Coordinates of C-alpha atoms in Angstrom, one line a residue:
M1 CA -0.1 6.7 -0.5
L2 CA 1.4 3.2 -1.2
E3 CA -1.2 0.4 -1.6
F4 CA -0.9 -3.3 -2.3
R5 CA -3.0 -5.7 -4.3
D6 CA -2.6 -9.0 -6.1
L7 CA -0.6 -9.1 -9.4
M8 CA -2.8 -10.0 -12.3
Q9 CA -2.1 -11.0 -15.9
T10 CA -3.5 -7.6 -17.0
D11 CA -0.6 -5.9 -15.1
W12 CA 2.0 -7.7 -17.1
D13 CA 2.7 -4.9 -19.5
T14 CA 3.7 -2.5 -16.7
V15 CA 5.3 -5.3 -14.5
S16 CA 7.5 -6.5 -17.4
K17 CA 8.7 -2.9 -18.0
I18 CA 9.7 -2.6 -14.3
Y19 CA 11.4 -6.0 -14.6
Q20 CA 13.2 -4.9 -17.7
E21 CA 14.6 -1.9 -15.9
G22 CA 16.0 -4.3 -13.4
L23 CA 17.5 -6.5 -16.1
D24 CA 19.1 -3.4 -17.7
T25 CA 21.1 -2.7 -14.5
G26 CA 22.9 -6.0 -14.9
N27 CA 22.8 -6.5 -11.2
A28 CA 19.2 -7.7 -10.5
T29 CA 19.2 -11.3 -12.0
F30 CA 21.0 -13.7 -14.3
E31 CA 18.1 -13.3 -16.7
T32 CA 19.0 -11.3 -19.7
N33 CA 15.6 -11.2 -21.4
C34 CA 12.3 -10.4 -20.0
P35 CA 10.0 -13.5 -20.4
D36 CA 6.5 -13.3 -21.7
W37 CA 3.6 -13.7 -19.3
K38 CA 3.1 -17.4 -19.9
D39 CA 6.8 -18.2 -19.0
W40 CA 6.8 -15.8 -16.0
D41 CA 3.5 -17.1 -14.7
F42 CA 4.7 -20.7 -15.0
G43 CA 7.9 -19.9 -13.0
H44 CA 6.2 -18.2 -10.1
I45 CA 4.0 -19.4 -7.2
K46 CA 0.4 -18.5 -7.8
Q47 CA 0.0 -16.9 -4.4
C48 CA 2.1 -14.0 -3.1
R49 CA 2.2 -12.0 -6.3
I50 CA 2.0 -8.4 -5.1
I51 CA 1.7 -5.1 -6.8
A52 CA 2.7 -1.8 -5.2
E53 CA 0.7 1.2 -6.4
I54 CA 0.7 4.9 -5.8
N55 CA -2.4 6.7 -7.0
N56 CA -3.4 3.6 -9.0
K57 CA 0.0 3.5 -10.8
I58 CA 2.1 0.4 -10.5
V59 CA 5.5 1.3 -9.0
G60 CA 6.8 -2.1 -8.0
W61 CA 6.1 -5.8 -7.6
A62 CA 7.1 -8.8 -5.7
A63 CA 6.7 -12.5 -6.2
L64 CA 7.9 -15.9 -5.1
S65 CA 9.4 -18.8 -7.1
P66 CA 9.6 -22.4 -6.0
V67 CA 13.1 -23.6 -5.3
S68 CA 12.3 -27.2 -6.2
S69 CA 9.5 -29.3 -7.5
R70 CA 10.0 -31.9 -4.7
C71 CA 7.2 -31.7 -2.2
V72 CA 9.6 -31.6 0.8
Y73 CA 10.6 -28.1 -0.3
G74 CA 7.0 -26.9 -0.7
G75 CA 7.5 -24.3 2.0
V76 CA 10.7 -22.8 0.6
A77 CA 10.6 -20.0 -2.0
E78 CA 12.9 -17.5 -3.7
V79 CA 12.1 -13.9 -3.5
S80 CA 11.8 -11.4 -6.3
V81 CA 11.3 -7.7 -5.6
Y82 CA 11.4 -4.9 -8.3
V83 CA 10.7 -1.2 -8.1
A84 CA 10.4 1.2 -11.0
S85 CA 13.7 3.2 -11.2
K86 CA 12.0 6.6 -10.8
F87 CA 10.6 5.4 -7.4
S88 CA 13.8 4.0 -6.0
G89 CA 15.0 5.4 -2.6
Q90 CA 11.4 5.7 -1.3
K91 CA 11.4 2.5 0.8
I92 CA 9.0 0.9 -1.6
G93 CA 11.2 -2.2 -2.0
T94 CA 11.5 -2.5 1.8
T95 CA 7.7 -2.2 2.2
L96 CA 7.1 -4.7 -0.6
L97 CA 9.5 -7.2 0.8
K98 CA 7.9 -6.8 4.3
T99 CA 4.5 -7.4 2.8
L100 CA 5.7 -10.4 0.8
I101 CA 7.2 -12.0 4.0
S102 CA 3.8 -11.6 5.8
E103 CA 1.9 -13.0 2.8
S104 CA 4.3 -15.9 2.4
E105 CA 3.7 -17.0 6.0
K106 CA -0.1 -16.9 5.4
Q107 CA 0.6 -19.4 2.6
G108 CA 2.6 -21.7 4.8
I109 CA 6.1 -20.7 3.5
W110 CA 8.7 -21.3 6.2
T111 CA 11.8 -20.3 4.4
L112 CA 12.5 -17.4 2.0
Q113 CA 15.7 -17.2 0.1
A114 CA 17.5 -14.8 -2.1
G115 CA 20.6 -15.0 -4.3
I116 CA 21.8 -11.4 -4.8
F117 CA 24.8 -10.1 -6.7
P118 CA 27.3 -8.6 -4.2
E119 CA 27.2 -5.4 -6.3
N120 CA 23.5 -4.9 -5.4
I121 CA 24.4 -3.5 -2.0
G122 CA 20.9 -1.8 -1.6
S123 CA 19.1 -5.1 -2.0
I124 CA 21.3 -7.0 0.4
K125 CA 20.8 -4.2 3.0
I126 CA 17.0 -4.3 2.7
H127 CA 17.0 -8.1 3.0
K128 CA 19.2 -8.0 6.1
Q129 CA 17.1 -5.2 7.7
L130 CA 14.1 -7.4 7.4
G131 CA 15.7 -10.4 9.1
F132 CA 17.4 -12.3 6.3
R133 CA 20.8 -13.6 7.2
E134 CA 23.7 -14.3 5.0
V135 CA 24.2 -18.1 4.7
G136 CA 26.7 -18.3 1.9
Y137 CA 28.6 -16.9 -1.0
R138 CA 28.6 -18.6 -4.4
E139 CA 31.7 -17.8 -6.2
R140 CA 31.7 -17.8 -10.0
I141 CA 28.3 -19.5 -10.0
G142 CA 27.2 -18.4 -13.4
K143 CA 28.4 -16.4 -16.5
M144 CA 26.6 -13.3 -17.6
Y145 CA 27.7 -11.8 -20.9
G146 CA 30.8 -13.9 -20.7
V147 CA 31.8 -12.7 -17.2
W148 CA 31.7 -15.0 -14.1
R149 CA 29.4 -13.6 -11.4
D150 CA 29.1 -14.4 -7.7
T151 CA 26.0 -14.3 -5.6
V152 CA 25.4 -13.7 -1.9
L153 CA 22.9 -16.2 -0.5
L154 CA 20.4 -15.0 2.1
E155 CA 17.6 -16.7 3.9
K156 CA 14.8 -15.9 6.3
R157 CA 13.2 -18.6 8.4
S158 CA 9.7 -17.8 9.6
E159 CA 9.2 -17.5 13.3
I160 CA 5.6 -18.7 13.0
V161 CA 5.5 -21.3 10.2
G162 CA 7.4 -24.5 10.4
T163 CA 8.6 -24.1 13.9
N164 CA 7.5 -27.5 15.1

């Protein structure tokens, strides 16, 4: 049975391995090296760090990153969702993202965004299923291993936070 809890520093060994699996695909992020805990912790919002477990084994994680240090963007965050490769195709990513959306609204987040490589069709599909809409396409936005990459920009506005 899939269960959720807060991501803790003590989870980093397993979380970083799942993250590295994503990095190894070449289609999860522009990151090419898995950061250490200190750098990852600094780059992510302290709330909304979620672990997915099956039988007390970590099978995935989700977290939010701030999009800007300016206070006006305090309710806008970027989504990260990663699932261990051997658990892909079991709707864990969908359930993690759904949980992350709910938790983000409890923390006053009114907009979630994601920049996804167009080759990552599964991730785009999951985001759209959960109410994200495509708001743009950034062509040749960054180089990865010497190759220009594009990203699809998606966002989800909360229907309960920031509506006034």
